[in-house]
mmCIF file of C-alpha atoms in Angstrom:
data_model
loop_
_atom_site.group_PDB
_atom_site.id
_atom_site.type_symbol
_atom_site.label_atom_id
_atom_site.label_comp_id
_atom_site.label_asym_id
_atom_site.label_seq_id
_atom_site.Cartn_x
_atom_site.Cartn_y
_atom_site.Cartn_z
ATOM 1 C CA ASP A 915 0.000 0.000 0.000
ATOM 2 C CA GLY A 916 1.077 3.618 0.506
ATOM 3 C CA LEU A 917 3.771 4.886 -1.859
ATOM 4 C CA HIS A 918 4.023 1.573 -3.675
ATOM 5 C CA ARG A 919 0.488 1.881 -5.028
ATOM 6 C CA GLU A 920 1.192 5.478 -5.954
ATOM 7 C CA PHE A 921 4.030 4.320 -8.205
ATOM 8 C CA PHE A 922 2.200 1.315 -9.680
ATOM 9 C CA PRO A 923 -1.473 2.254 -10.197
ATOM 10 C CA HIS A 924 -1.576 0.326 -13.483
ATOM 11 C CA VAL A 925 -0.489 -2.814 -11.657
ATOM 12 C CA TYR A 926 -3.142 -2.669 -8.945
ATOM 13 C CA GLU A 927 -6.115 -0.950 -10.583
ATOM 14 C CA GLY A 928 -7.867 -1.976 -13.775
ATOM 15 C CA HIS A 929 -5.000 -3.956 -15.238
ATOM 16 C CA SER A 930 -6.522 -5.498 -18.347
ATOM 17 C CA HIS A 931 -3.986 -8.258 -18.987
ATOM 18 C CA ASP A 932 -3.737 -9.926 -15.546
ATOM 19 C CA LEU A 933 0.040 -9.569 -15.571
ATOM 20 C CA TYR A 934 1.990 -7.501 -13.080
ATOM 21 C CA THR A 935 4.588 -6.069 -15.425
ATOM 22 C CA TYR A 936 5.675 -2.464 -15.868
ATOM 23 C CA ASP A 937 7.492 -0.106 -18.196
ATOM 24 C CA GLU A 938 10.756 0.925 -16.509
ATOM 25 C CA LYS A 939 10.745 4.307 -18.277
ATOM 26 C CA ASP A 940 7.235 5.002 -16.991
ATOM 27 C CA LEU A 941 8.414 4.051 -13.500
ATOM 28 C CA LEU A 942 11.393 6.403 -13.867
ATOM 29 C CA SER A 943 9.065 9.278 -14.739
ATOM 30 C CA ARG A 944 6.944 8.528 -11.667
ATOM 31 C CA TYR A 945 10.026 8.599 -9.436
ATOM 32 C CA GLU A 946 11.144 11.886 -10.993
ATOM 33 C CA LYS A 947 7.690 13.405 -10.551
ATOM 34 C CA ALA A 948 7.651 12.397 -6.880
ATOM 35 C CA ILE A 949 11.084 13.940 -6.318
ATOM 36 C CA ASP A 950 10.140 17.139 -8.160
ATOM 37 C CA GLY A 951 7.047 17.406 -5.969
ATOM 38 C CA GLU A 952 9.108 17.736 -2.785
ATOM 39 C CA PRO A 953 10.095 21.429 -2.491
ATOM 40 C CA LEU A 954 12.331 20.848 0.554
ATOM 41 C CA LEU A 955 14.281 18.018 -1.035
ATOM 42 C CA GLU A 956 17.688 18.809 -2.505
ATOM 43 C CA VAL A 957 19.013 16.100 -4.821
ATOM 44 C CA CYS A 958 22.801 16.087 -5.237
ATOM 45 C CA CYS A 959 23.770 14.080 -8.310
ATOM 46 C CA ASN A 960 27.369 13.131 -9.113
ATOM 47 C CA THR A 961 28.189 13.601 -5.438
ATOM 48 C CA LYS A 962 30.039 11.143 -3.215
ATOM 49 C CA VAL A 963 30.211 10.777 0.542
ATOM 50 C CA VAL A 964 33.946 10.489 1.164
ATOM 51 C CA ARG A 965 33.943 10.502 4.961
ATOM 52 C CA VAL A 966 31.496 10.029 7.812
ATOM 53 C CA GLU A 967 32.210 11.879 11.036
ATOM 54 C CA ARG A 968 30.843 10.528 14.295
ATOM 55 C CA SER A 969 31.023 10.666 18.042
ATOM 56 C CA ALA A 970 30.826 7.660 20.330
ATOM 57 C CA ASP A 971 27.079 7.208 19.796
ATOM 58 C CA ALA A 972 26.014 9.408 16.855
ATOM 59 C CA LEU A 973 26.851 10.584 13.342
ATOM 60 C CA THR A 974 27.999 14.209 13.424
ATOM 61 C CA GLY A 975 28.537 15.017 9.752
ATOM 62 C CA LEU A 976 29.233 13.896 6.192
ATOM 63 C CA VAL A 977 32.000 15.160 3.940
ATOM 64 C CA LEU A 978 30.937 15.355 0.283
ATOM 65 C CA GLU A 979 32.875 15.653 -2.957
ATOM 66 C CA GLY A 980 31.567 16.224 -6.465
ATOM 67 C CA GLU A 981 28.741 18.430 -7.702
ATOM 68 C CA LYS A 982 28.169 19.350 -4.049
ATOM 69 C CA ASN A 983 31.309 19.791 -1.951
ATOM 70 C CA GLY A 984 31.890 20.317 1.726
ATOM 71 C CA ARG A 985 30.510 19.174 5.041
ATOM 72 C CA VAL A 986 26.822 18.661 5.777
ATOM 73 C CA THR A 987 25.137 17.865 9.073
ATOM 74 C CA ALA A 988 21.723 16.570 10.046
ATOM 75 C CA LYS A 989 19.758 15.688 13.163
ATOM 76 C CA VAL A 990 18.832 12.303 11.686
ATOM 77 C CA TYR A 991 20.486 10.325 8.895
ATOM 78 C CA LEU A 992 18.720 7.727 6.748
ATOM 79 C CA GLU A 993 20.648 4.805 5.283
ATOM 80 C CA GLY A 994 19.058 4.693 1.825
ATOM 81 C CA THR A 995 21.732 2.755 -0.074
ATOM 82 C CA ALA A 996 20.900 -0.811 -0.951
ATOM 83 C CA ASN A 997 24.231 -2.105 0.302
ATOM 84 C CA GLY A 998 24.547 -0.194 3.566
ATOM 85 C CA ASN A 999 27.358 2.071 2.380
ATOM 86 C CA LEU A 1000 26.653 4.918 4.801
ATOM 87 C CA ALA A 1001 26.343 2.683 7.852
ATOM 88 C CA ALA A 1002 29.523 0.806 6.942
ATOM 89 C CA MET A 1003 31.429 4.094 6.598
ATOM 90 C CA ALA A 1004 30.118 5.005 10.052
ATOM 91 C CA ASP A 1005 31.658 1.786 11.442
ATOM 92 C CA ILE A 1006 28.313 0.145 12.194
ATOM 93 C CA PRO A 1007 28.712 -3.667 12.341
ATOM 94 C CA PHE A 1008 27.233 -5.581 9.396
ATOM 95 C CA HIS A 1009 26.931 -9.063 7.928
ATOM 96 C CA LEU A 1010 27.747 -10.037 4.354
ATOM 97 C CA GLY A 1011 26.525 -13.248 2.730
ATOM 98 C CA ARG A 1012 24.934 -16.328 4.188
ATOM 99 C CA GLU A 1013 25.995 -17.374 7.630
ATOM 100 C CA SER A 1014 27.587 -20.692 6.593
ATOM 101 C CA ASP A 1015 30.117 -19.482 3.990
ATOM 102 C CA GLY A 1016 29.628 -15.752 3.311
ATOM 103 C CA LEU A 1017 28.360 -16.313 -0.239
ATOM 104 C CA MET A 1018 25.645 -13.980 -1.542
ATOM 105 C CA GLN A 1019 22.812 -14.509 -3.980
ATOM 106 C CA PRO A 1020 23.955 -14.201 -7.604
ATOM 107 C CA ALA A 1021 23.565 -10.989 -9.553
ATOM 108 C CA THR A 1022 21.693 -10.649 -12.838
ATOM 109 C CA LEU A 1023 21.895 -8.478 -15.935
ATOM 110 C CA THR A 1024 18.504 -7.951 -17.509
ATOM 111 C CA PHE A 1025 17.917 -7.103 -21.153
ATOM 112 C CA ARG A 1026 15.104 -6.394 -23.619
ATOM 113 C CA VAL A 1027 14.473 -7.680 -27.139
ATOM 114 C CA GLU A 1028 12.166 -6.170 -29.746
ATOM 115 C CA GLY A 1029 10.560 -7.838 -32.732
ATOM 116 C CA MET A 1030 9.139 -10.921 -31.008
ATOM 117 C CA ASP A 1031 6.520 -12.635 -33.218
ATOM 118 C CA VAL A 1032 4.010 -14.140 -30.782
ATOM 119 C CA SER A 1033 2.225 -16.004 -33.605
ATOM 120 C CA LYS A 1034 5.229 -18.323 -33.887
ATOM 121 C CA PHE A 1035 4.959 -19.821 -30.411
ATOM 122 C CA GLN A 1036 3.589 -23.337 -30.198
ATOM 123 C CA SER A 1037 1.360 -22.190 -27.338
ATOM 124 C CA PRO A 1038 -1.781 -20.471 -28.700
ATOM 125 C CA LEU A 1039 -2.008 -16.734 -27.976
ATOM 126 C CA PRO A 1040 -5.406 -15.853 -29.465
ATOM 127 C CA ALA A 1041 -5.214 -12.146 -28.575
ATOM 128 C CA GLY A 1042 -1.895 -11.715 -30.376
ATOM 129 C CA ARG A 1043 -0.133 -10.962 -27.110
ATOM 130 C CA ILE A 1044 0.697 -12.608 -23.786
ATOM 131 C CA ARG A 1045 -2.254 -11.637 -21.591
ATOM 132 C CA ASN A 1046 -2.143 -13.650 -18.389
ATOM 133 C CA TRP A 1047 -0.029 -15.870 -16.179
ATOM 134 C CA ALA A 1048 -1.218 -19.084 -17.871
ATOM 135 C CA GLU A 1049 -0.146 -17.872 -21.306
ATOM 136 C CA LEU A 1050 3.136 -16.570 -19.928
ATOM 137 C CA GLY A 1051 3.809 -19.879 -18.194
ATOM 138 C CA ALA A 1052 3.225 -21.778 -21.425
ATOM 139 C CA VAL A 1053 5.608 -19.511 -23.377
ATOM 140 C CA ASN A 1054 8.335 -19.773 -20.713
ATOM 141 C CA SER A 1055 7.924 -23.563 -20.553
ATOM 142 C CA GLU A 1056 8.313 -23.800 -24.340
ATOM 143 C CA LEU A 1057 11.471 -21.702 -24.301
ATOM 144 C CA THR A 1058 12.841 -23.521 -21.250
ATOM 145 C CA ALA A 1059 12.539 -26.917 -22.941
ATOM 146 C CA ALA A 1060 14.624 -25.733 -25.916
ATOM 147 C CA TYR A 1061 17.057 -23.951 -23.581
ATOM 148 C CA LEU A 1062 17.698 -27.076 -21.486
ATOM 149 C CA ASP A 1063 18.229 -29.140 -24.647
ATOM 150 C CA ALA A 1064 20.899 -26.630 -25.726
ATOM 151 C CA LYS A 1065 22.535 -26.756 -22.283
ATOM 152 C CA ARG A 1066 22.636 -30.557 -22.331
ATOM 153 C CA ALA A 1067 24.253 -30.395 -25.750
ATOM 154 C CA GLY A 1068 26.960 -28.127 -24.331
ATOM 155 C CA LEU A 1069 25.891 -25.158 -26.457
ATOM 156 C CA LEU A 1070 25.225 -22.803 -23.539
ATOM 157 C CA ASP A 1071 27.335 -21.941 -20.511
ATOM 158 C CA ILE A 1072 24.764 -20.107 -18.347
ATOM 159 C CA PRO A 1073 24.054 -21.330 -14.789
ATOM 160 C CA LYS A 1074 20.309 -20.607 -14.824
ATOM 161 C CA ASN A 1075 18.121 -23.663 -15.414
ATOM 162 C CA SER A 1076 15.003 -22.007 -16.856
ATOM 163 C CA VAL A 1077 13.897 -19.128 -19.078
ATOM 164 C CA LEU A 1078 12.141 -16.102 -17.608
ATOM 165 C CA LEU A 1079 10.552 -13.854 -20.226
ATOM 166 C CA LEU A 1080 8.388 -10.923 -19.137
ATOM 167 C CA PRO A 1081 6.150 -9.202 -21.707
ATOM 168 C CA HIS A 1082 6.017 -5.433 -21.986
ATOM 169 C CA PRO A 1083 2.645 -3.971 -20.888
ATOM 170 C CA ALA A 1084 2.316 -1.712 -23.962
ATOM 171 C CA HIS A 1085 4.287 -3.384 -26.762
ATOM 172 C CA PRO A 1086 3.223 -6.963 -27.671
ATOM 173 C CA ASP A 1087 6.442 -7.542 -29.625
ATOM 174 C CA TRP A 1088 8.779 -6.517 -26.780
ATOM 175 C CA ALA A 1089 10.062 -8.908 -24.122
ATOM 176 C CA ALA A 1090 12.347 -8.410 -21.143
ATOM 177 C CA PHE A 1091 14.496 -11.281 -19.915
ATOM 178 C CA ASN A 1092 15.751 -11.996 -16.418
ATOM 179 C CA GLN A 1093 18.000 -14.719 -17.740
ATOM 180 C CA THR A 1094 21.565 -14.295 -16.574
ATOM 181 C CA ARG A 1095 22.909 -15.699 -13.336
ATOM 182 C CA ILE A 1096 26.231 -14.273 -12.178
ATOM 183 C CA PRO A 1097 27.623 -15.855 -8.992
ATOM 184 C CA ASN A 1098 30.350 -14.527 -6.711
ATOM 185 C CA VAL A 1099 29.575 -10.843 -7.199
ATOM 186 C CA ASP A 1100 30.414 -8.710 -4.176
ATOM 187 C CA PRO A 1101 28.560 -5.376 -4.538
ATOM 188 C CA THR A 1102 30.940 -3.738 -2.080
ATOM 189 C CA SER A 1103 33.892 -4.309 -4.460
ATOM 190 C CA SER A 1104 34.245 -2.276 -7.676
ATOM 191 C CA THR A 1105 36.555 -4.927 -9.112
ATOM 192 C CA SER A 1106 33.966 -7.638 -8.470
ATOM 193 C CA LEU A 1107 31.209 -5.509 -10.020
ATOM 194 C CA GLU A 1108 33.264 -4.917 -13.175
ATOM 195 C CA ALA A 1109 33.979 -8.625 -13.553
ATOM 196 C CA GLY A 1110 30.302 -9.396 -12.955
ATOM 197 C CA MET A 1111 29.221 -6.938 -15.650
ATOM 198 C CA ALA A 1112 31.605 -8.520 -18.167
ATOM 199 C CA GLU A 1113 30.276 -11.994 -17.346
ATOM 200 C CA GLY A 1114 26.709 -10.688 -17.615
ATOM 201 C CA HIS A 1115 27.310 -9.347 -21.131
ATOM 202 C CA ARG A 1116 28.830 -12.677 -22.141
ATOM 203 C CA GLN A 1117 25.737 -14.534 -20.922
ATOM 204 C CA VAL A 1118 23.347 -12.059 -22.571
ATOM 205 C CA ASN A 1119 24.976 -12.389 -25.986
ATOM 206 C CA GLU A 1120 25.235 -16.170 -25.726
ATOM 207 C CA PHE A 1121 21.587 -16.498 -24.764
ATOM 208 C CA PHE A 1122 20.399 -14.078 -27.461
ATOM 209 C CA ASN A 1123 22.237 -16.057 -30.146
ATOM 210 C CA PHE A 1124 20.394 -19.136 -28.910
ATOM 211 C CA LEU A 1125 17.085 -17.255 -28.780
ATOM 212 C CA ARG A 1126 17.342 -16.185 -32.422
ATOM 213 C CA GLN A 1127 16.988 -19.848 -33.410
ATOM 214 C CA HIS A 1128 13.402 -19.932 -32.135
ATOM 215 C CA PRO A 1129 10.804 -19.010 -34.795
ATOM 216 C CA ALA A 1130 9.316 -16.295 -32.578
ATOM 217 C CA PHE A 1131 12.677 -14.495 -32.405
ATOM 218 C CA ARG A 1132 14.144 -14.986 -35.884
ATOM 219 C CA ALA A 1133 13.730 -11.275 -36.675
ATOM 220 C CA ALA A 1134 14.204 -10.013 -33.114
ATOM 221 C CA GLU A 1135 16.844 -7.488 -32.088
ATOM 222 C CA LEU A 1136 18.723 -7.081 -28.833
ATOM 223 C CA ALA A 1137 17.370 -3.607 -28.032
ATOM 224 C CA GLU A 1138 18.775 -2.776 -24.617
ATOM 225 C CA ILE A 1139 20.970 -4.226 -21.893
ATOM 226 C CA SER A 1140 20.696 -2.807 -18.393
ATOM 227 C CA PRO A 1141 23.534 -0.377 -17.593
ATOM 228 C CA MET A 1142 23.744 -1.822 -14.078
ATOM 229 C CA LEU A 1143 23.851 -5.269 -12.548
ATOM 230 C CA GLY A 1144 20.790 -6.355 -10.626
ATOM 231 C CA ILE A 1145 22.154 -7.016 -7.135
ATOM 232 C CA ARG A 1146 20.055 -9.222 -4.876
ATOM 233 C CA GLU A 1147 22.148 -9.093 -1.732
ATOM 234 C CA GLY A 1148 24.725 -6.897 -0.036
ATOM 235 C CA ARG A 1149 25.473 -5.774 3.503
ATOM 236 C CA ARG A 1150 22.922 -6.393 6.237
ATOM 237 C CA ILE A 1151 23.380 -3.798 8.981
ATOM 238 C CA GLN A 1152 23.361 -5.109 12.553
ATOM 239 C CA GLY A 1153 20.346 -3.682 14.322
ATOM 240 C CA GLU A 1154 18.547 -3.841 17.628
ATOM 241 C CA TYR A 1155 16.689 -6.914 16.352
ATOM 242 C CA THR A 1156 17.647 -9.379 13.610
ATOM 243 C CA LEU A 1157 14.697 -10.647 11.583
ATOM 244 C CA THR A 1158 15.060 -14.370 10.884
ATOM 245 C CA LYS A 1159 13.752 -17.073 8.569
ATOM 246 C CA GLU A 1160 11.771 -18.402 11.518
ATOM 247 C CA ASP A 1161 10.111 -15.004 11.956
ATOM 248 C CA CYS A 1162 9.090 -14.968 8.292
ATOM 249 C CA MET A 1163 7.782 -18.528 8.156
ATOM 250 C CA GLY A 1164 6.164 -18.144 11.578
ATOM 251 C CA GLU A 1165 4.121 -15.098 10.440
ATOM 252 C CA ALA A 1166 5.793 -13.037 13.161
ATOM 253 C CA ARG A 1167 3.776 -10.298 14.857
ATOM 254 C CA PHE A 1168 5.687 -7.574 16.729
ATOM 255 C CA ASP A 1169 4.514 -4.850 19.107
ATOM 256 C CA ASP A 1170 6.839 -2.427 17.314
ATOM 257 C CA MET A 1171 5.560 -3.349 13.832
ATOM 258 C CA VAL A 1172 6.119 -0.557 11.282
ATOM 259 C CA ALA A 1173 5.942 -2.528 8.011
ATOM 260 C CA ALA A 1174 4.824 -5.883 6.663
ATOM 261 C CA CYS A 1175 5.972 -8.252 3.947
ATOM 262 C CA GLY A 1176 3.988 -10.860 2.032
ATOM 263 C CA TYR A 1177 6.654 -11.990 -0.423
ATOM 264 C CA ALA A 1178 8.116 -15.490 -0.390
ATOM 265 C CA LEU A 1179 11.576 -16.516 0.725
ATOM 266 C CA ASP A 1180 13.178 -16.235 -2.720
ATOM 267 C CA ILE A 1181 16.724 -17.568 -2.578
ATOM 268 C CA HIS A 1182 18.752 -17.815 -5.774
ATOM 269 C CA ASP A 1183 21.477 -20.363 -5.118
ATOM 270 C CA PRO A 1184 24.693 -18.417 -4.360
ATOM 271 C CA GLN A 1185 26.632 -21.112 -6.241
ATOM 272 C CA GLY A 1186 24.569 -20.599 -9.403
ATOM 273 C CA GLY A 1187 22.030 -23.428 -9.178
ATOM 274 C CA ASP A 1188 18.263 -23.385 -8.907
ATOM 275 C CA THR A 1189 16.036 -20.926 -7.084
ATOM 276 C CA SER A 1190 14.164 -21.838 -3.917
ATOM 277 C CA LEU A 1191 10.803 -20.056 -3.643
ATOM 278 C CA VAL A 1192 8.903 -20.763 -0.403
ATOM 279 C CA GLY A 1193 5.708 -18.835 0.301
ATOM 280 C CA ILE A 1194 4.796 -17.438 3.706
ATOM 281 C CA PRO A 1195 2.199 -19.839 5.182
ATOM 282 C CA GLY A 1196 -1.102 -19.083 6.910
ATOM 283 C CA SER A 1197 -1.902 -15.380 6.681
ATOM 284 C CA GLY A 1198 0.809 -15.024 4.041
ATOM 285 C CA TYR A 1199 2.725 -12.164 5.676
ATOM 286 C CA TYR A 1200 4.854 -11.182 8.632
ATOM 287 C CA HIS A 1201 5.678 -7.995 10.515
ATOM 288 C CA ILE A 1202 8.915 -6.019 10.235
ATOM 289 C CA PRO A 1203 9.763 -4.457 13.615
ATOM 290 C CA TYR A 1204 11.042 -0.918 14.123
ATOM 291 C CA ARG A 1205 14.044 -2.366 15.976
ATOM 292 C CA SER A 1206 15.313 -3.906 12.706
ATOM 293 C CA LEU A 1207 15.569 -0.378 11.262
ATOM 294 C CA ILE A 1208 17.687 0.879 14.181
ATOM 295 C CA PRO A 1209 21.427 0.163 13.830
ATOM 296 C CA VAL A 1210 23.472 -0.546 16.922
ATOM 297 C CA ASN A 1211 25.925 2.103 18.118
ATOM 298 C CA ALA A 1212 24.129 5.104 16.612
ATOM 299 C CA SER A 1213 21.401 7.272 18.139
ATOM 300 C CA ASN A 1214 20.568 9.280 14.998
ATOM 301 C CA LEU A 1215 20.701 6.768 12.138
ATOM 302 C CA LEU A 1216 17.843 4.728 10.647
ATOM 303 C CA VAL A 1217 17.958 2.128 7.881
ATOM 304 C CA ALA A 1218 15.483 2.789 5.075
ATOM 305 C CA SER A 1219 16.480 0.144 2.529
ATOM 306 C CA ARG A 1220 16.992 -3.578 2.043
ATOM 307 C CA CYS A 1221 20.035 -3.599 4.355
ATOM 308 C CA ILE A 1222 17.921 -3.625 7.539
ATOM 309 C CA SER A 1223 18.894 -6.096 10.234
ATOM 310 C CA GLY A 1224 17.962 -9.580 9.072
ATOM 311 C CA SER A 1225 19.359 -12.990 8.227
ATOM 312 C CA HIS A 1226 20.380 -14.143 4.745
ATOM 313 C CA GLU A 1227 17.079 -16.029 4.394
ATOM 314 C CA ALA A 1228 14.836 -13.249 5.692
ATOM 315 C CA HIS A 1229 16.593 -10.737 3.439
ATOM 316 C CA SER A 1230 15.612 -12.828 0.403
ATOM 317 C CA SER A 1231 11.974 -12.000 1.163
ATOM 318 C CA TYR A 1232 11.865 -8.318 2.151
ATOM 319 C CA ARG A 1233 14.468 -7.208 -0.453
ATOM 320 C CA VAL A 1234 11.817 -6.563 -3.150
ATOM 321 C CA MET A 1235 10.066 -3.297 -4.026
ATOM 322 C CA ALA A 1236 6.773 -3.450 -2.105
ATOM 323 C CA PRO A 1237 8.141 -4.144 1.413
ATOM 324 C CA LEU A 1238 11.095 -1.815 0.809
ATOM 325 C CA SER A 1239 8.669 0.992 0.038
ATOM 326 C CA SER A 1240 7.011 0.304 3.404
ATOM 327 C CA ILE A 1241 10.365 0.199 5.203
ATOM 328 C CA GLY A 1242 11.393 3.505 3.652
ATOM 329 C CA MET A 1243 8.112 5.157 4.654
ATOM 330 C CA ALA A 1244 8.498 3.905 8.222
ATOM 331 C CA ALA A 1245 12.075 5.173 8.543
ATOM 332 C CA GLY A 1246 11.105 8.555 7.097
ATOM 333 C CA ALA A 1247 8.133 8.896 9.432
ATOM 334 C CA ALA A 1248 10.266 8.013 12.451
ATOM 335 C CA ALA A 1249 12.936 10.538 11.440
ATOM 336 C CA ALA A 1250 10.295 13.239 11.051
ATOM 337 C CA ILE A 1251 8.987 12.528 14.558
ATOM 338 C CA VAL A 1252 12.505 12.761 16.008
ATOM 339 C CA ILE A 1253 12.985 16.194 14.462
ATOM 340 C CA HIS A 1254 9.475 17.471 15.173
ATOM 341 C CA GLU A 1255 9.661 16.494 18.820
ATOM 342 C CA GLY A 1256 13.331 17.264 19.400
ATOM 343 C CA LEU A 1257 14.105 13.723 20.542
ATOM 344 C CA ALA A 1258 17.701 12.806 21.293
ATOM 345 C CA ASP A 1259 17.563 9.189 20.084
ATOM 346 C CA VAL A 1260 15.656 7.379 17.342
ATOM 347 C CA ARG A 1261 14.908 4.660 19.909
ATOM 348 C CA ALA A 1262 12.679 7.140 21.766
ATOM 349 C CA VAL A 1263 10.095 7.241 18.959
ATOM 350 C CA PRO A 1264 6.995 5.277 19.996
ATOM 351 C CA PRO A 1265 6.013 2.791 17.255
ATOM 352 C CA PRO A 1266 2.271 3.572 17.702
ATOM 353 C CA VAL A 1267 3.009 7.160 16.619
ATOM 354 C CA ILE A 1268 4.918 5.923 13.562
ATOM 355 C CA ARG A 1269 1.961 3.700 12.710
ATOM 356 C CA SER A 1270 -0.437 6.615 13.044
ATOM 357 C CA ILE A 1271 1.499 8.631 10.471
ATOM 358 C CA LEU A 1272 1.801 5.643 8.132
ATOM 359 C CA SER A 1273 -1.906 4.933 8.400
ATOM 360 C CA GLY A 1274 -2.651 8.497 7.379
ATOM 361 C CA MET A 1275 -0.476 7.945 4.287
ATOM 362 C CA GLY A 1276 -2.456 4.871 3.232
ATOM 363 C CA GLN A 1277 0.137 2.347 4.398
ATOM 364 C CA PHE A 1278 -0.890 -1.040 5.809
ATOM 365 C CA ILE A 1279 -0.323 -1.215 9.572
ATOM 366 C CA GLU A 1280 -1.417 -3.437 12.463
ATOM 367 C CA GLY A 1281 -1.366 -2.632 16.165
ATOM 368 C CA ASP A 1282 -2.213 0.462 18.160
ATOM 369 C CA ALA A 1283 -1.852 3.753 16.297
ATOM 370 C CA VAL A 1284 -1.661 6.811 18.531
ATOM 371 C CA ALA A 1285 -1.480 10.242 16.942
ATOM 372 C CA PRO A 1286 0.096 13.049 18.989
ATOM 373 C CA LEU A 1287 -2.034 16.116 19.562
ATOM 374 C CA TRP A 1288 -0.310 18.164 16.846
ATOM 375 C CA LEU A 1289 -1.043 15.459 14.265
ATOM 376 C CA GLN A 1290 -4.669 15.042 15.377
ATOM 377 C CA THR A 1291 -5.220 18.788 15.076
ATOM 378 C CA SER A 1292 -3.573 18.925 11.664
ATOM 379 C CA ARG A 1293 -5.768 16.130 10.324
ATOM 380 C CA LYS A 1294 -8.959 17.719 11.646
ATOM 381 C CA LYS A 1295 -8.122 21.071 10.069
ATOM 382 C CA ARG A 1296 -7.260 19.415 6.771
ATOM 383 C CA LEU A 1297 -10.652 17.691 6.745
ATOM 384 C CA ASN A 1298 -12.360 21.009 7.480
ATOM 385 C CA GLY A 1299 -10.452 22.751 4.715
ATOM 386 C CA SER A 1300 -8.539 24.940 7.176
ATOM 387 C CA PRO A 1301 -4.841 25.764 6.801
ATOM 388 C CA VAL A 1302 -2.431 23.267 8.306
ATOM 389 C CA PRO A 1303 -1.031 24.783 11.519
ATOM 390 C CA ASP A 1304 2.607 25.704 11.899
ATOM 391 C CA LYS A 1305 4.320 22.951 13.874
ATOM 392 C CA SER A 1306 6.081 25.422 16.136
ATOM 393 C CA THR A 1307 2.761 26.582 17.609
ATOM 394 C CA ASP A 1308 0.933 23.269 17.655
ATOM 395 C CA THR A 1309 3.258 20.829 19.387
ATOM 396 C CA VAL A 1310 3.009 18.666 22.487
ATOM 397 C CA PRO A 1311 5.425 15.930 23.556
ATOM 398 C CA VAL A 1312 4.864 12.566 21.891
ATOM 399 C CA SER A 1313 3.255 10.039 24.178
ATOM 400 C CA CYS A 1314 2.104 6.461 23.742
ATOM 401 C CA ALA A 1315 -0.710 6.999 26.251
#
């Protein structure tokens, strides 16, 4: 819910083809529109954090180089990088890879082809396009059978054991492929990323040459290869609570719930083999506690990305877009409360107050939601069409009671 539905209305409302696919350029424009709509947000492109300054229990400043240079300070910092770069620079403990051997899920390099002739598939597609999951499954099964024959014949050297084609929502002759599987990529190493990109291009070109032998792709062209590797796993920052596989499969419910996740444990074999996809049983979802967003050894830092505190297995579930949107909203709401109320530590924010703000933003929450007086007053005046009060004149201390 919340921001995720704002970015994907075509996925959740009135989708005519029963397929949850999207146009990445449309998604980019939605992200840009959201950023442009925030007048207090300053975006610094081509800018690098070169040093993090800190005291014993807090971050005290960042030193930047690039388009924006110099030192910046904040009352609260949000770790928004996928791989926990800020927290690692601040010397927060982290974990990398699975607990047994340190290996991470393989990376991927996605690509798009144009000129697919859907009439040439053995599976019937009466509408002249792939419309639903059944039709997509039939197409992928057809391609997978030919792909495995080529692998058995020694014609392909790609670790993945199936074909994953995804149709474009607006162009019936376009198809995106999540086909490469690149093991041993460490996203914290530039050398490893460069080697992974080279291996990804090798796999893309090898697979496309195979694909051109299928009647549906005889006239197809390799239109675009992603400029970045798709990274499934990086650092996991040590927090006040570590979410585990048992929490996910046990449908965990936490008093300090600030987000939820309903996606399966989706583990791509770190050694390049098959994928294990295990759904969450029962209710189909679990809670993500506020404590997993709070790193140890820092009073003014919150994690707002996939590098929250969790195990290798739990990370495989919450690392995808919908729960990460919820995690980001929760971290942002908590940071806003810290600043609004002048709190000295992110741990002092009551989760019911976070949930109250999230609920008002359309986000799914469970548990008590207690709005502070200033928020209650603001909501009432908004409903009455009155101006929103200035926070400096409409503030009382946050309380759970």
